XYZ file of C-alpha atoms in Angstrom:
638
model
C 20.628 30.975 -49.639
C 18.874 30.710 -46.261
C 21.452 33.491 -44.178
C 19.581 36.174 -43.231
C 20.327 39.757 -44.816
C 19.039 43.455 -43.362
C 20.683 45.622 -45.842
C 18.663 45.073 -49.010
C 15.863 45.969 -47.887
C 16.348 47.937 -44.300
C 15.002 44.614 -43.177
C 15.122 40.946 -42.322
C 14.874 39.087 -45.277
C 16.375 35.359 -46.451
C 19.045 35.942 -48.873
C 16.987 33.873 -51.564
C 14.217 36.907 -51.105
C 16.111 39.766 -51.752
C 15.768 41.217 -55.021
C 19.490 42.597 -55.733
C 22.782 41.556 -56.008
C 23.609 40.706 -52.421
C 26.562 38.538 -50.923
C 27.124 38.098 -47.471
C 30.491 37.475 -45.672
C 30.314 35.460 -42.657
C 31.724 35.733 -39.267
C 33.250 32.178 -40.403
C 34.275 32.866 -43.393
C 36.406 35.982 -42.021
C 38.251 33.991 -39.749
C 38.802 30.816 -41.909
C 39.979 33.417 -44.837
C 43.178 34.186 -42.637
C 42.818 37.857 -43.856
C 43.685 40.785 -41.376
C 41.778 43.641 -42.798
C 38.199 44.471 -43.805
C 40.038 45.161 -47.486
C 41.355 41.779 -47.565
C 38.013 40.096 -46.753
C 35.942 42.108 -49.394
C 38.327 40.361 -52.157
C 35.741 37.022 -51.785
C 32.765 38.927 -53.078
C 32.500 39.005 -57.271
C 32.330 42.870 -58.499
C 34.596 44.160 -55.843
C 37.571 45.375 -56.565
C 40.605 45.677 -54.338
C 43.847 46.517 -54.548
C 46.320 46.894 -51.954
C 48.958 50.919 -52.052
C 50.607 50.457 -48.914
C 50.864 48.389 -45.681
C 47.369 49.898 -44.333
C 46.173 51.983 -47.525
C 43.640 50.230 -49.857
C 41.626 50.783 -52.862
C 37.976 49.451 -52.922
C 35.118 49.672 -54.959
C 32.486 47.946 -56.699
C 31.452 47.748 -60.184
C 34.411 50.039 -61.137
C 35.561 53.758 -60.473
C 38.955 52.113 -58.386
C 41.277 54.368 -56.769
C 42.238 55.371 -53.006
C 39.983 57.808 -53.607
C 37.081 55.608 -55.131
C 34.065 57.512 -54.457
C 30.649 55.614 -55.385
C 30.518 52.719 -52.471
C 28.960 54.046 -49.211
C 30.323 51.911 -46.322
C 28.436 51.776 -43.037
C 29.268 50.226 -39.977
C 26.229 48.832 -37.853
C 24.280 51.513 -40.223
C 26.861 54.555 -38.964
C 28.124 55.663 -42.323
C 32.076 55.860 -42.353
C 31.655 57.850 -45.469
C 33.902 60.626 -45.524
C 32.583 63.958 -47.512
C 36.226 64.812 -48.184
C 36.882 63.202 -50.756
C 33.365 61.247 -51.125
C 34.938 57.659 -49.716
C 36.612 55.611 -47.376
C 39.692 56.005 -45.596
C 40.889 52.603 -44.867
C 44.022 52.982 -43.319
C 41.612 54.495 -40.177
C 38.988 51.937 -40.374
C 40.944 49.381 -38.374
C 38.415 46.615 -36.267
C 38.408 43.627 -34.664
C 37.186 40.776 -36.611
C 36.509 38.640 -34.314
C 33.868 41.095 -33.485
C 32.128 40.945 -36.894
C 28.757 39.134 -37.419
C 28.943 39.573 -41.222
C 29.753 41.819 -44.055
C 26.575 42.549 -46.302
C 27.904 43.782 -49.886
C 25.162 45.626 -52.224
C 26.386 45.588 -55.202
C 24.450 47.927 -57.016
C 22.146 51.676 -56.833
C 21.164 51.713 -52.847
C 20.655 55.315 -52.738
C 16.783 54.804 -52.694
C 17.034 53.216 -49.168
C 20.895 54.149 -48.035
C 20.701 57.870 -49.732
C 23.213 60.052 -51.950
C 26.646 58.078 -52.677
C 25.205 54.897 -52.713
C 25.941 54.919 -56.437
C 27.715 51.559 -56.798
C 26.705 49.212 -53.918
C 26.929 49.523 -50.412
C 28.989 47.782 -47.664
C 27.083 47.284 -43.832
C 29.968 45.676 -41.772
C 27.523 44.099 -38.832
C 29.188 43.726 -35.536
C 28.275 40.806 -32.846
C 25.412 41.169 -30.339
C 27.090 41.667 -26.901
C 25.545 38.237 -26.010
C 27.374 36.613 -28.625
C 30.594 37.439 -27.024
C 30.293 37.013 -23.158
C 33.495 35.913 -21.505
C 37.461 36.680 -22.238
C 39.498 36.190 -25.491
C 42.821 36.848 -26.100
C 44.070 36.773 -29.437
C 47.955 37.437 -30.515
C 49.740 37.126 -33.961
C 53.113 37.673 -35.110
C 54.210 38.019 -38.900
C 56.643 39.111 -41.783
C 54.125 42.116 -42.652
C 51.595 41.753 -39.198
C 54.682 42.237 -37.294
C 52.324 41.921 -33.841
C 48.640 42.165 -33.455
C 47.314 41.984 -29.750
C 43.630 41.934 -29.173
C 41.525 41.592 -25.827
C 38.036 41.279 -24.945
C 35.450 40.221 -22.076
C 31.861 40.640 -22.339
C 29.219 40.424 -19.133
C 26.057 41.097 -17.742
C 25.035 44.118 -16.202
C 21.128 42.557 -14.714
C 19.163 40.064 -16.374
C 18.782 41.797 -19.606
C 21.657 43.918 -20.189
C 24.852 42.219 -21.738
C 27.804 44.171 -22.319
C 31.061 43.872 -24.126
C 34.458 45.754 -23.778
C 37.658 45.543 -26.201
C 41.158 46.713 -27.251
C 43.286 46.406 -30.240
C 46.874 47.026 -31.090
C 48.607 46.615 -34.338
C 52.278 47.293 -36.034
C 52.762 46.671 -39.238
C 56.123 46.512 -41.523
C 56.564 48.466 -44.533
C 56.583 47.006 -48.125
C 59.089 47.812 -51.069
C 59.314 50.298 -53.903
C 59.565 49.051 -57.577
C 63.631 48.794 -57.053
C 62.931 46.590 -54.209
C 64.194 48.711 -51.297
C 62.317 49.487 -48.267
C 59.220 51.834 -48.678
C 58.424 54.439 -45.960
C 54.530 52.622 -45.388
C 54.981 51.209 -41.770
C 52.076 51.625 -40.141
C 50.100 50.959 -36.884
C 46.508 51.373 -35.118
C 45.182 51.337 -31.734
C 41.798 50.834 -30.909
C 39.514 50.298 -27.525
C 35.767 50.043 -27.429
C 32.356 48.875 -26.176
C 28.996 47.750 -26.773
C 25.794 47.290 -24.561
C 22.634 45.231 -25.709
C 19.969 45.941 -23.229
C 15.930 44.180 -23.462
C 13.887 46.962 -22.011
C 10.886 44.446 -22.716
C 9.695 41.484 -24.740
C 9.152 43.845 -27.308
C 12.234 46.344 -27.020
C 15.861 46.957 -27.466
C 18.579 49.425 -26.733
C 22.274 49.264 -28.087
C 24.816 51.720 -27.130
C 28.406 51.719 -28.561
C 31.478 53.301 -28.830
C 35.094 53.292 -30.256
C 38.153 55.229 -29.566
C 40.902 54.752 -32.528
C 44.366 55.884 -33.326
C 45.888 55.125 -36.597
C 49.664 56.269 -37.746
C 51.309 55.170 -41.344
C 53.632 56.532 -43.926
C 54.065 58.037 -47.440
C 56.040 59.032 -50.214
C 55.241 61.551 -52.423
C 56.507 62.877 -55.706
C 56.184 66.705 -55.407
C 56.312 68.820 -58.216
C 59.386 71.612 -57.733
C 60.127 74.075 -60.904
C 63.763 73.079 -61.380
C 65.395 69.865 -62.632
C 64.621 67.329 -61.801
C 61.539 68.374 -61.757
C 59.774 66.278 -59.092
C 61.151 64.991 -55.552
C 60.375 62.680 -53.477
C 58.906 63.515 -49.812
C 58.402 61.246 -47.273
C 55.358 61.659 -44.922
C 53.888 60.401 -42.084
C 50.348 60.307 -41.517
C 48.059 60.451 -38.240
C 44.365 59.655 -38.076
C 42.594 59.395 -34.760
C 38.877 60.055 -33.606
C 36.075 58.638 -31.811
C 32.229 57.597 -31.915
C 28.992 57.190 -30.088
C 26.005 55.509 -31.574
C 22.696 55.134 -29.868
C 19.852 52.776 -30.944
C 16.405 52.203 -30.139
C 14.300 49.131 -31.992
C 10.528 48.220 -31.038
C 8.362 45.602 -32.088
C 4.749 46.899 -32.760
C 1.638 45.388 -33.431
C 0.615 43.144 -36.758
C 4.666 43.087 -37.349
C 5.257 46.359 -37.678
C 8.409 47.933 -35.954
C 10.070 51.374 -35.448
C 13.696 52.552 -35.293
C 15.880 55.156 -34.029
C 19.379 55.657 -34.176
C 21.686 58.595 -33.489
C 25.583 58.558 -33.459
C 28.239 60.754 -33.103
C 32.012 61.211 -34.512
C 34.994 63.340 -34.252
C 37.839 62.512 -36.942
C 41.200 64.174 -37.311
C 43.814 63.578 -39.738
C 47.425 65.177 -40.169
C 49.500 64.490 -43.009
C 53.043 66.005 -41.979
C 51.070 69.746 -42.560
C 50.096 69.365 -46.137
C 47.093 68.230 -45.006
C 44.900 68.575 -41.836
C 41.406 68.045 -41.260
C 39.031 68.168 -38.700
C 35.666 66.877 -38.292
C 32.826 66.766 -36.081
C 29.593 64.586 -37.608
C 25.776 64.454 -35.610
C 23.459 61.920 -37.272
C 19.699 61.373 -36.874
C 17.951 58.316 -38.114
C 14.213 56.928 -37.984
C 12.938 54.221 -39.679
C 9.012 53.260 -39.759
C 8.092 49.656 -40.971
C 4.066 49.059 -41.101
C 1.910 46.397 -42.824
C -1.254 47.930 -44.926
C -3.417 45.409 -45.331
C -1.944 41.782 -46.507
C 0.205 42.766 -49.829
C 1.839 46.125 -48.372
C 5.095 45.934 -46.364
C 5.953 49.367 -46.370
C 8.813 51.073 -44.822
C 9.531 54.947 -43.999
C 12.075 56.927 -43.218
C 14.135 60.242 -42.302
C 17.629 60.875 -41.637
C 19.382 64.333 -40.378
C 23.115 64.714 -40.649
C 25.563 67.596 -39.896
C 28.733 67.479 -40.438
C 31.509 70.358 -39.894
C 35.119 70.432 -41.419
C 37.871 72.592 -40.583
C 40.650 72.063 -43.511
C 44.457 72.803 -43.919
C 46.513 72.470 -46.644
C 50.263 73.469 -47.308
C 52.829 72.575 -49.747
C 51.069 71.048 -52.869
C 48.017 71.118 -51.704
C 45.738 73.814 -50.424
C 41.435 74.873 -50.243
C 40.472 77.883 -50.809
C 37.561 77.973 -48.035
C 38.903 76.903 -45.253
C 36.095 75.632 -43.248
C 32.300 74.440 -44.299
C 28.902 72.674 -42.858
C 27.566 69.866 -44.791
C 24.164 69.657 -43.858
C 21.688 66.878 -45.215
C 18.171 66.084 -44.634
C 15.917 63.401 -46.459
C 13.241 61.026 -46.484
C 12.340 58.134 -47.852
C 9.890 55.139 -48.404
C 10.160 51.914 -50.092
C 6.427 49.835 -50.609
C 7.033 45.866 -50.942
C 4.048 44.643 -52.761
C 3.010 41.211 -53.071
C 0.951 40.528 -56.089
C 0.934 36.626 -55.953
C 1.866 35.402 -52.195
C 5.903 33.608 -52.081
C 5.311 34.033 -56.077
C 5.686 37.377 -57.107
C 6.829 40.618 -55.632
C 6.996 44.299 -56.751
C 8.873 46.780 -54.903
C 8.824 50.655 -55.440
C 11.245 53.156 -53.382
C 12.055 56.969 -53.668
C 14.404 59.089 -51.592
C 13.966 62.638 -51.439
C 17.102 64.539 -49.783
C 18.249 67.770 -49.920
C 22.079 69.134 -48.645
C 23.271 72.185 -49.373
C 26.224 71.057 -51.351
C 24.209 70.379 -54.606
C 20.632 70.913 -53.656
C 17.954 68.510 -53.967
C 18.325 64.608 -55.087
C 15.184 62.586 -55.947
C 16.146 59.015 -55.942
C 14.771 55.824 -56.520
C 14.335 52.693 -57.972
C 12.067 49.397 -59.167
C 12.448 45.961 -58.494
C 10.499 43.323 -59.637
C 10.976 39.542 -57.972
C 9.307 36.292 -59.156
C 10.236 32.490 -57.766
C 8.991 30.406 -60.599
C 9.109 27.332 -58.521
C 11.181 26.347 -54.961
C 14.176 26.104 -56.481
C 14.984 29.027 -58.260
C 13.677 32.782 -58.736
C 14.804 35.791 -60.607
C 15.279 39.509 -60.122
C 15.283 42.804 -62.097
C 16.056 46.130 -61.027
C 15.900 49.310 -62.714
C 17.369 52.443 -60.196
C 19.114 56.210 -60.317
C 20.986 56.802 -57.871
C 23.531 60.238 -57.169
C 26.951 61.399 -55.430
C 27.405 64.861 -54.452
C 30.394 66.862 -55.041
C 33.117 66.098 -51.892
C 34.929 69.040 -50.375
C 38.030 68.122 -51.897
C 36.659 68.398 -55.178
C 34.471 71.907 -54.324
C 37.390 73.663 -52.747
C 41.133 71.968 -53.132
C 43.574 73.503 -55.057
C 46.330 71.070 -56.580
C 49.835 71.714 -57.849
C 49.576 68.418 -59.652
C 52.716 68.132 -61.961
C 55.580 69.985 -63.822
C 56.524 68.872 -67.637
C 59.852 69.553 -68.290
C 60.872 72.562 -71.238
C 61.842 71.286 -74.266
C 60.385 68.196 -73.594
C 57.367 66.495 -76.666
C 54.787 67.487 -74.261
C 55.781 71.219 -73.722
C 58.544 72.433 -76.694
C 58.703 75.975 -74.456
C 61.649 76.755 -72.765
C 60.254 77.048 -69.280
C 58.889 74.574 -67.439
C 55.135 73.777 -67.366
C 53.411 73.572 -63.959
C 49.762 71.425 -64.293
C 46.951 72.944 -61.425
C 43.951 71.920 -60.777
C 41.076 74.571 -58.990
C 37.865 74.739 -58.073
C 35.166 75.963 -60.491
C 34.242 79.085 -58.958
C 32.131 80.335 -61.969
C 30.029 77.275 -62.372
C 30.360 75.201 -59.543
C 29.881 71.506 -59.229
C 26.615 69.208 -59.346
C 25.764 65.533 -58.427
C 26.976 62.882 -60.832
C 24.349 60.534 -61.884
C 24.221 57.275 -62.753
C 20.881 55.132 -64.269
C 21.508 51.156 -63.686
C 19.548 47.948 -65.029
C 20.184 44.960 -63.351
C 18.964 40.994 -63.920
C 19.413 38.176 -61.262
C 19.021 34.992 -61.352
C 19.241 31.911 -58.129
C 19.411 28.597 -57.976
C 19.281 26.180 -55.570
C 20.712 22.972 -57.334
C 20.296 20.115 -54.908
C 21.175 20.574 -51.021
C 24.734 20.998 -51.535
C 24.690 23.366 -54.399
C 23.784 26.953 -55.275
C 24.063 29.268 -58.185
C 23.586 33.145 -57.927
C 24.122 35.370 -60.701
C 23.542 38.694 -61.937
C 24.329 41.266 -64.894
C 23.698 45.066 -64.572
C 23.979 48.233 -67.802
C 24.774 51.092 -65.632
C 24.631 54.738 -67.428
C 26.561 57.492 -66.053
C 26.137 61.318 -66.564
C 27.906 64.472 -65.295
C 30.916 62.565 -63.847
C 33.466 64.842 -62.402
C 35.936 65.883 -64.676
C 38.571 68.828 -65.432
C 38.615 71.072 -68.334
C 41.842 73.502 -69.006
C 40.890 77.041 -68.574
C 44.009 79.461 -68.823
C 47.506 79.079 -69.835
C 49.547 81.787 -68.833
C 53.633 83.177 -67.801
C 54.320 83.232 -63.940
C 57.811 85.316 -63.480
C 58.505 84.325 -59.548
C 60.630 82.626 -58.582
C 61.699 82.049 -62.191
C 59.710 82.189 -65.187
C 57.784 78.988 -65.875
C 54.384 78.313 -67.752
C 50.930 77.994 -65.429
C 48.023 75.689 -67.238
C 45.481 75.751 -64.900
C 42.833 73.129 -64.968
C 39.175 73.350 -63.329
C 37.043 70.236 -62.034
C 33.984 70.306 -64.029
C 31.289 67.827 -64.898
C 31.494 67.182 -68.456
C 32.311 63.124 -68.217
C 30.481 60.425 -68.939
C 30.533 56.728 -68.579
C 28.591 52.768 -69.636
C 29.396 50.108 -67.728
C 28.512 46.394 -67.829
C 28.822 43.336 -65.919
C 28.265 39.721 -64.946
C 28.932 38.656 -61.580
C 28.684 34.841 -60.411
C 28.852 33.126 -57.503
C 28.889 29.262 -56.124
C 28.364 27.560 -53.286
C 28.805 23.597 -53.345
C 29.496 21.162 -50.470
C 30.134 18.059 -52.392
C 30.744 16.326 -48.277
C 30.224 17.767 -44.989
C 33.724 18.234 -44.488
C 34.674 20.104 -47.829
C 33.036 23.218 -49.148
C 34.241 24.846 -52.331
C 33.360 28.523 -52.826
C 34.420 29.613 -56.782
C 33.266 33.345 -58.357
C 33.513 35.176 -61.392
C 33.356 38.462 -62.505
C 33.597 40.542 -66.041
C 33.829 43.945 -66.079
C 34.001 46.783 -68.997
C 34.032 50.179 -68.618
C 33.874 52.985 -71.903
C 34.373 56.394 -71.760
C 33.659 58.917 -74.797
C 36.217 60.697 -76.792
C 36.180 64.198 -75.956
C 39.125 65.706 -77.771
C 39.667 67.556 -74.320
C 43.394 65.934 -73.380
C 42.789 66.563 -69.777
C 38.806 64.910 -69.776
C 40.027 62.084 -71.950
C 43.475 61.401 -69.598
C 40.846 61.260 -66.718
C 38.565 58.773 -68.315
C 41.217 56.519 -69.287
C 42.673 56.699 -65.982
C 39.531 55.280 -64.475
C 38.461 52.821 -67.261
C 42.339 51.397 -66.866
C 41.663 51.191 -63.032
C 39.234 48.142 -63.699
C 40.439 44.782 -64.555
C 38.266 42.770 -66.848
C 38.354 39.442 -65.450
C 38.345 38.710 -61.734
C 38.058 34.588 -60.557
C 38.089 33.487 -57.061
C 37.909 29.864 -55.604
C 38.124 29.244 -51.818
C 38.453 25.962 -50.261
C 37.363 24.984 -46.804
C 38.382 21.546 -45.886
C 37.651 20.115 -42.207
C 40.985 17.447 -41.771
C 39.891 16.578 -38.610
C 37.673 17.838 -35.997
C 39.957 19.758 -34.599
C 41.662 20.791 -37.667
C 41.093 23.644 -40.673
C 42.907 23.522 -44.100
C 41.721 26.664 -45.824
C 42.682 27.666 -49.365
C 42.062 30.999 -51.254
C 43.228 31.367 -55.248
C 42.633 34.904 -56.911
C 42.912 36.157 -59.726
C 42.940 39.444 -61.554
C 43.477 40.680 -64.535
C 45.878 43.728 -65.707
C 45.137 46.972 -64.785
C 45.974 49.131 -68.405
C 46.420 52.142 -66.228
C 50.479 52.012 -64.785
C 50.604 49.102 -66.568
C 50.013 46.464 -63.864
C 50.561 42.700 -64.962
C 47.328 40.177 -63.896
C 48.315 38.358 -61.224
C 47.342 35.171 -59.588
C 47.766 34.995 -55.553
C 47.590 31.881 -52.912
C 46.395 32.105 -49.380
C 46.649 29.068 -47.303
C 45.528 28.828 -43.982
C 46.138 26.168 -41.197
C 43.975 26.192 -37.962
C 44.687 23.550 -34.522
C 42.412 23.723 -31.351
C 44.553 21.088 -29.269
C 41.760 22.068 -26.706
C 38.495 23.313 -26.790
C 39.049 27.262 -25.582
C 42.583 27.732 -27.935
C 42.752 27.664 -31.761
C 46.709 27.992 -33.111
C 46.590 29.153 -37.113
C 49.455 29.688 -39.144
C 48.521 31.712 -42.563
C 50.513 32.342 -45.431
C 49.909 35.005 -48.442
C 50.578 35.971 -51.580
C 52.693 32.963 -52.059
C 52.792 32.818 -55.495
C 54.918 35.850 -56.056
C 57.794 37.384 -54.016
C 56.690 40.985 -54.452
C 54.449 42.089 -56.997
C 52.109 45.926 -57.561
C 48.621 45.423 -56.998
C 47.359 49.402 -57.707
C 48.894 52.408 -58.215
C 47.566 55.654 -56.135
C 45.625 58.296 -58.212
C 45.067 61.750 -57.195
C 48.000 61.920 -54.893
C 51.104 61.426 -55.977
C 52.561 58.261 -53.821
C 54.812 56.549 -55.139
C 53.972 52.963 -56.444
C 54.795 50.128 -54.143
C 55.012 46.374 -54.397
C 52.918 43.503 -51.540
C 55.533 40.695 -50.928
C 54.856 37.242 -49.559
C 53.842 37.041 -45.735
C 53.312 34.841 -43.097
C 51.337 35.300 -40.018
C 51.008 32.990 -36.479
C 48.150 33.486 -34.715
C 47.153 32.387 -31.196
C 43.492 32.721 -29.753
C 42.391 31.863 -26.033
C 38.480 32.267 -24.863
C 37.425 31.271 -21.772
């Protein structure tokens, strides 16, 4: 309850102040979880939702919406967003790091778009890297495995003068592939190389100045089931995909007077990916940031803002996929300001935000939100939150054109005698707007004793003009054979009420032993349209969400050289592909037979040989299974 969080409030702030539904992931609690991605690690927090597609592709999201293509969770990486505007997410499979690099993991779960902007809809993720002075010296850390096959990291960190510390690193990693549903070998290995740096500099007492950078490389394959006009009727294509690109961010804190402070930050990226030429896209992204925090008078913390971002895409398609404007500028600008007000001092708190941003995607977006925190007494205090928050229409979803499926003639779904081809296209006529969504949250923390803590929270989120499809035209193609066209364009017609409690525990019943157990329930319900495309879509996502998620990790110190860490999961079915629950066991044991080198053998999954976890939407990949691994790991500083 005492960590210290930035991301609720764009400042420093005790987790017991923070009036929303924060967990936080520590540096230790990475490494003792055994995991090897940043996927993997978010499966601790309650309200996240994870689910594994392929040996380095991931679906993540929080408070529901799932998919490879989940798009309402903004993810930022020392505050660089790593939010792509093609398809309004994450691409995981390019977001490899080193985690023994990682401070924390801050999880929002919740509206953030008041403070974070657009696409902040369902929480947001701030992945907080390690001060350079945190990791002066060399560290070499190897690992072999049944899916890991090898992992190699390096890293030394220095001084450059008195008050400049510096840090430089590399990362390679090859992965094996999983299985199909019949068991045999998918076409999913995979691989990333990384190298990077970071300088902390103290201009003065009251000054700072980070620079960092990251080169990356990422390669992995696919399978996809392509729709062809003749029987079959669909055939499988395997893919490989490439992902590289690089980054530069530049930041600039000082301390004023009476506590206030002033931030700037500006970063650069260049992203590429290739999928076997279906589908290419470039991207170069220029970010400005400043951020304003000033005291007025003894109740007003207030805190200011603007941010300027320009991002341009060049886009190619072939095959199944294609967009129909090749090329576009996103182009954002906003400002915000959030006003902490203490009405009865380390009693009561009111806090009051807005966010006013405009992009020329969808226009203007007024933000904001409420929250309202009281602490009754030392021991426990209570929350409530009341925000909107918006997404904006991704380029995928303005401009991609989809040849999504072919139902066979004759068949109960088309009686014809030509076969029926299913595409999706933009919606020249009307275009697309921001999807909306109006949430209501409650929290409540305890802290029960010095070994034990409570934190819980509910939220009622409302959602309105959620991207959906509507069929348009049905009509009789002739070339190369005669065949049936129902074309399909993405509208916003959807809608959406979801609800939630999420709880968390923290009890260390002895110094050696600390038991971590969560809970979350989750429903989702969509309306009834009578539209057989709009309905299929909303129970695709509501059957993305599994009602019941339970976690309990257990960190047991044998000996004072010695770790026994174990993790038990569980999640419930997933209606949509019709994916069992499943319960999964990670054990992990750590030995430092001397003080600079820890030896850690992990195990996963080891309840189940092979089992689905999620099946990819949007594109068609063909469903694969996560088996049982092992992993050895070896780590040297000095």
């Amino acid at each position: 309850m005492n960590i210290e969080v930035t991301s609720a409030s764009r400042k420093a702030q005790r987790l017991s102040d923070t009036a929303a539904a924060v967990f936080v992931i520590t540096g230790d609690d990475i490494r003792r979880s055994g995991a090897s991605s940043i996927p993997e690690i978010l499966q601790m927090v309650p309200g996240v939702q994870v689910g594994r597609l392929a040996s380095n592709r991931w679906a993540v999201t929080v408070r529901g919406f799932d998919g490879r293509f989940a798009n309402k969770l903004l993810v930022l990486r020392d505050g660089r967003s790593i939010y792509s505007p093609l398809f309004s997410g994450v691409l995981w499979e390019e977001q490899d790091m080193n985690l023994e690099d990682i401070d924390s993991i801050e999880v929002i779960r919740g509206p953030g778009a008041a403070l974070w902007g657009a696409n902040a809809v369902n929480g947001v993720i701030n992945i907080i890297t390690k001060k350079a002075k945190d990791t002066q010296g060399a560290m070499v850390s190897a690992g072999v495995g049944t899916l890991e096959r090898a992992a190699l990291t390096a890293r030394y960190g220095g001084m450059m003068g008195d008050e400049t510390r510096f840090r430089i690193y590399a990362k390679a990693v090859d992965r094996s592939s999983m299985v199909d549903m019949n068991g045999e070998r998918a076409n999913d290995s995979s691989g990333s190389d990384l190298a990077g740096f970071r300088i902390d500099s103290r201009l003065r007492d009251d000054s700072r100045l980070t620079f960092s950078g990251e080169s990356r490389k990422s390669r992995g394959g696919d399978t996809w089931a392509t729709p062809v006009l003749t029987a079959p009727y669909s055939l499988n294509k395997a893919v490989r995909q490439f992902n590289s690109g690089s980054n530069l961010l530049g930041r600039y804190e000082r301390n004023l007077e009476e506590g206030s402070a002033i931030t700037f930050q500006a970063f650069v990226d260049h992203s590429e990916l290739d999928i076997d030429g279906s589908v290419g896209e470039r991207r170069n992204t220029i970010d400005f940031d400043f951020q304003h925090r000033l005291h007025a008078g003894e109740r007003n913390d207030i805190i200011w803002g603007l941010n300027v971002r320009n991002s341009r895409d060049s886009l190619t398609g072939g095959g199944y996929i294609n967009f129909a404007v090749p090329s576009r500028t996103f182009r954002l600008a906003s400002v915000y300001v959030q006003d902490e007000i203490t009405i009865v001092p380390d009693k009561l708190r009111l806090t009051v935000g807005a966010r006013f941003e405009h992009n020329n995607f969808s226009g203007s977006e007024p933000q904001a939100n409420v929250r309202v925190f009281w602490r009754p007494d030392a021991m426990h205090s209570l929350w409530t939150a009341a925000s909107r928050a918006t997404r904006t229409p991704s380029r995928g979803e303005t401009d991609a054109i989809v040849q999504l499926s072919v139902t066979p003639p004759l068949s109960p779904q088309n009686p014809t005698p030509f076969p029926m081809l299913l595409r999706s296209v933009p919606n020249v006529a009307q275009g697309l707007v921001s999807e909306h969504v109006d949430s209501l949250e409650f929290g409540y923390r305890a802290q029960l004793g010095t070994r034990l803590s409570l934190d819980a929270a509910l939220f009622a989120n409302r959602y309105r003009r959620l991207r959906s499809a509507s069929i348009v035209s049905t009509g009789l193609e002739f070339a190369p054979a005669p065949y049936l066209v129902t074309t399909i364009a993405v509208d916003n017609l959807a809608s959406a009420e979801t609800r939630g409690i999420e709880l968390a525990l923290d009890w260390r019943p002895y110094s050696w032993w600390r038991l971590q157990p969560s809970y979350a329930w989750f429903r989702m319900t969509a309306p009834v349209t009578g539209d057989p495309v709009r309905d299929s879509d909303g129970e695709r996502i509501a059957g993305n969400s599994p009602r019941h998620q339970f976690s309990l990790r257990s960190q047991f110190d044998v000996a004072e050289r010695q770790r026994l860490d174990l993790w038990l999961h569980y999640v419930s079915s997933l209606t949509y592909a019709n994916i069992p629950g499943r319960w999964d066991l990670d054990i992990r044991y750590a030995w430092r037979p001397r003080k600079d080198l820890e030896l850690a053998v992990t195990g996963q999954n080891l309840l189940h040989k092979q089992l689905p976890q999620f099946k990819s939407d949007n594109l068609a990949s063909i469903q694969l299974q996560v088996q049982r691994s092992a992993q050895l790991n070896a780590k040297w500083q000095f």
